[in-house]
């Protein structure tokens, strides 16, 4: 019986499950979103959200605790440098699971798990990027052309007005 067992064992031994979740957490932190099965995504959410909460306070102790879970110094550095500042204002719910249908091979229920603050489409609080159109053309070249064309146009007008007056 499984009375009181709170987490999904995912059909793996404890060491295999911890390695799986650690690798998936590193991938999630590095890529900001990953595709996996719904069961693994739900297990990953329970695994990674406490680590994200710890990362909000950058202390040596928190870095060591997070490293003991992830075992990847590049993921820890990414977490504390780029992810933590973006989630600093959030009180939880750092990840989002979106169901994406069924896998063709075995009909497993698939999902996309992503970090909420790194999706610009769904994030209403994201600052809009200012788009400025820049031209690569030099501004001096058209002015010279305009100046060169202007006297020719004036001379042509002067010639036509003189012809009209002579007639």
Short mmCIF file of C-alpha atoms in Angstrom, two decimals:
data_model
loop_
_atom_site.label_atom_id
_atom_site.label_comp_id
_atom_site.label_asym_id
_atom_site.label_seq_id
_atom_site.Cartn_x
_atom_site.Cartn_y
_atom_site.Cartn_z
CA UNK A 1 0.00 0.00 0.00
CA UNK A 2 1.09 3.56 -0.55
CA UNK A 3 -0.58 5.30 2.39
CA UNK A 4 1.02 8.68 3.12
CA UNK A 5 3.29 8.66 0.08
CA UNK A 6 3.07 12.21 -1.19
CA UNK A 7 5.23 12.22 -4.31
CA UNK A 8 5.21 10.36 -7.60
CA UNK A 9 7.90 7.69 -7.80
CA UNK A 10 7.84 7.84 -11.63
CA UNK A 11 8.61 4.10 -11.88
CA UNK A 12 12.25 4.64 -10.83
CA UNK A 13 14.55 3.93 -7.93
CA UNK A 14 15.31 6.80 -5.55
CA UNK A 15 18.75 7.49 -7.01
CA UNK A 16 17.46 7.36 -10.59
CA UNK A 17 14.56 9.65 -9.70
CA UNK A 18 16.81 12.22 -8.00
CA UNK A 19 19.21 12.20 -10.98
CA UNK A 20 16.28 12.60 -13.40
CA UNK A 21 14.79 15.53 -11.50
CA UNK A 22 18.20 17.17 -11.06
CA UNK A 23 18.94 16.97 -14.79
CA UNK A 24 15.47 18.22 -15.72
CA UNK A 25 15.80 21.13 -13.27
CA UNK A 26 19.15 22.09 -14.81
CA UNK A 27 17.62 21.97 -18.29
CA UNK A 28 14.65 24.06 -17.17
CA UNK A 29 16.92 26.70 -15.66
CA UNK A 30 19.18 26.76 -18.71
CA UNK A 31 16.50 26.75 -21.45
CA UNK A 32 13.61 28.37 -19.48
CA UNK A 33 11.15 25.79 -20.89
CA UNK A 34 11.22 22.06 -21.64
CA UNK A 35 8.87 19.46 -23.08
CA UNK A 36 8.22 16.36 -20.99
CA UNK A 37 5.39 14.15 -19.77
CA UNK A 38 2.75 15.61 -17.47
CA UNK A 39 3.76 13.34 -14.56
CA UNK A 40 7.42 14.38 -14.82
CA UNK A 41 6.45 18.04 -15.17
CA UNK A 42 4.37 17.90 -11.98
CA UNK A 43 7.19 16.14 -10.12
CA UNK A 44 9.67 18.70 -11.45
CA UNK A 45 7.53 21.60 -10.28
CA UNK A 46 7.56 20.24 -6.71
CA UNK A 47 11.34 19.75 -6.98
CA UNK A 48 12.39 23.07 -8.53
CA UNK A 49 10.12 25.67 -6.92
CA UNK A 50 11.77 25.48 -3.47
CA UNK A 51 15.13 25.92 -5.22
CA UNK A 52 13.84 29.03 -6.97
CA UNK A 53 12.65 30.39 -3.63
CA UNK A 54 16.12 29.81 -2.15
CA UNK A 55 17.73 31.56 -5.10
CA UNK A 56 15.89 34.80 -4.31
CA UNK A 57 18.36 35.42 -1.47
CA UNK A 58 21.93 35.19 -2.78
CA UNK A 59 23.96 33.83 0.12
CA UNK A 60 26.77 31.30 0.19
CA UNK A 61 24.61 28.90 2.18
CA UNK A 62 21.74 29.08 -0.33
CA UNK A 63 24.15 28.56 -3.24
CA UNK A 64 25.54 25.45 -1.56
CA UNK A 65 22.09 24.06 -0.79
CA UNK A 66 20.94 24.60 -4.38
CA UNK A 67 24.17 23.08 -5.70
CA UNK A 68 23.58 19.97 -3.57
CA UNK A 69 20.31 19.47 -5.46
CA UNK A 70 21.43 20.43 -8.98
CA UNK A 71 25.09 19.27 -9.06
CA UNK A 72 25.78 21.70 -11.91
CA UNK A 73 27.67 24.91 -11.23
CA UNK A 74 26.62 26.50 -14.53
CA UNK A 75 22.94 25.97 -13.72
CA UNK A 76 23.47 27.40 -10.22
CA UNK A 77 25.22 30.46 -11.66
CA UNK A 78 22.43 30.97 -14.23
CA UNK A 79 19.81 30.57 -11.51
CA UNK A 80 21.33 33.14 -9.18
CA UNK A 81 22.39 35.63 -11.89
CA UNK A 82 19.48 35.77 -14.33
CA UNK A 83 16.50 33.86 -12.98
CA UNK A 84 16.48 35.09 -9.37
CA UNK A 85 16.33 38.83 -10.17
CA UNK A 86 13.32 38.26 -12.44
CA UNK A 87 11.37 36.24 -9.85
CA UNK A 88 12.32 38.42 -6.87
CA UNK A 89 8.88 40.10 -6.71
CA UNK A 90 6.91 36.86 -7.08
CA UNK A 91 5.67 35.00 -3.98
CA UNK A 92 5.51 31.57 -5.56
CA UNK A 93 4.16 29.91 -8.67
CA UNK A 94 7.39 30.28 -10.61
CA UNK A 95 6.56 27.57 -13.16
CA UNK A 96 3.70 26.98 -15.57
CA UNK A 97 2.63 23.61 -16.98
CA UNK A 98 0.84 23.66 -20.33
CA UNK A 99 -0.53 20.38 -21.65
CA UNK A 100 0.41 19.87 -25.29
CA UNK A 101 -1.39 16.68 -26.27
CA UNK A 102 -0.27 13.10 -26.66
CA UNK A 103 3.05 11.68 -27.82
CA UNK A 104 2.63 9.78 -31.11
CA UNK A 105 4.71 6.73 -30.14
CA UNK A 106 3.04 5.67 -26.89
CA UNK A 107 0.21 8.20 -26.42
CA UNK A 108 1.83 9.60 -23.25
CA UNK A 109 0.27 12.84 -22.05
CA UNK A 110 2.85 15.55 -22.87
CA UNK A 111 3.33 18.99 -21.34
CA UNK A 112 5.48 22.08 -21.63
CA UNK A 113 6.88 23.33 -18.32
CA UNK A 114 8.32 26.84 -18.31
CA UNK A 115 9.44 29.59 -16.00
CA UNK A 116 6.58 32.08 -15.81
CA UNK A 117 8.60 35.30 -15.89
CA UNK A 118 10.55 34.32 -19.01
CA UNK A 119 7.55 34.00 -21.35
CA UNK A 120 6.86 37.39 -22.94
CA UNK A 121 3.59 36.25 -24.54
CA UNK A 122 1.84 35.37 -21.27
CA UNK A 123 3.53 37.88 -19.00
CA UNK A 124 1.35 41.01 -18.73
CA UNK A 125 3.80 42.78 -16.38
CA UNK A 126 6.69 42.57 -18.84
CA UNK A 127 8.03 45.90 -19.98
CA UNK A 128 7.38 46.58 -23.62
CA UNK A 129 10.54 46.90 -25.64
CA UNK A 130 10.94 50.23 -27.38
CA UNK A 131 11.33 49.71 -31.07
CA UNK A 132 13.16 52.45 -32.89
CA UNK A 133 13.62 52.29 -36.61
CA UNK A 134 17.15 53.07 -37.62
CA UNK A 135 18.19 53.72 -41.15
CA UNK A 136 21.61 52.65 -42.31
CA UNK A 137 21.70 55.34 -44.97
CA UNK A 138 23.83 58.32 -44.28
CA UNK A 139 21.85 61.52 -43.77
CA UNK A 140 24.53 63.63 -45.50
CA UNK A 141 24.25 61.94 -48.92
CA UNK A 142 20.58 62.78 -49.64
CA UNK A 143 21.10 66.41 -48.60
CA UNK A 144 23.90 66.83 -51.12
CA UNK A 145 21.72 65.35 -53.82
CA UNK A 146 18.86 67.64 -52.87
CA UNK A 147 21.13 70.67 -52.92
CA UNK A 148 22.54 69.68 -56.30
CA UNK A 149 19.07 69.12 -57.75
CA UNK A 150 17.59 72.31 -56.35
CA UNK A 151 19.49 74.84 -58.54
CA UNK A 152 18.82 72.78 -61.65
CA UNK A 153 15.11 72.87 -60.92
CA UNK A 154 15.22 76.60 -60.28
CA UNK A 155 17.15 77.18 -63.52
CA UNK A 156 14.61 75.13 -65.44
CA UNK A 157 11.79 77.17 -63.93
CA UNK A 158 13.62 80.36 -64.78
CA UNK A 159 14.06 79.22 -68.40
CA UNK A 160 10.38 78.43 -68.79
CA UNK A 161 9.33 81.75 -67.29
CA UNK A 162 11.68 83.62 -69.66
CA UNK A 163 10.25 81.76 -72.66
CA UNK A 164 6.74 82.70 -71.59
CA UNK A 165 7.66 86.33 -71.22
CA UNK A 166 9.36 86.41 -74.66
CA UNK A 167 6.30 85.06 -76.39
#
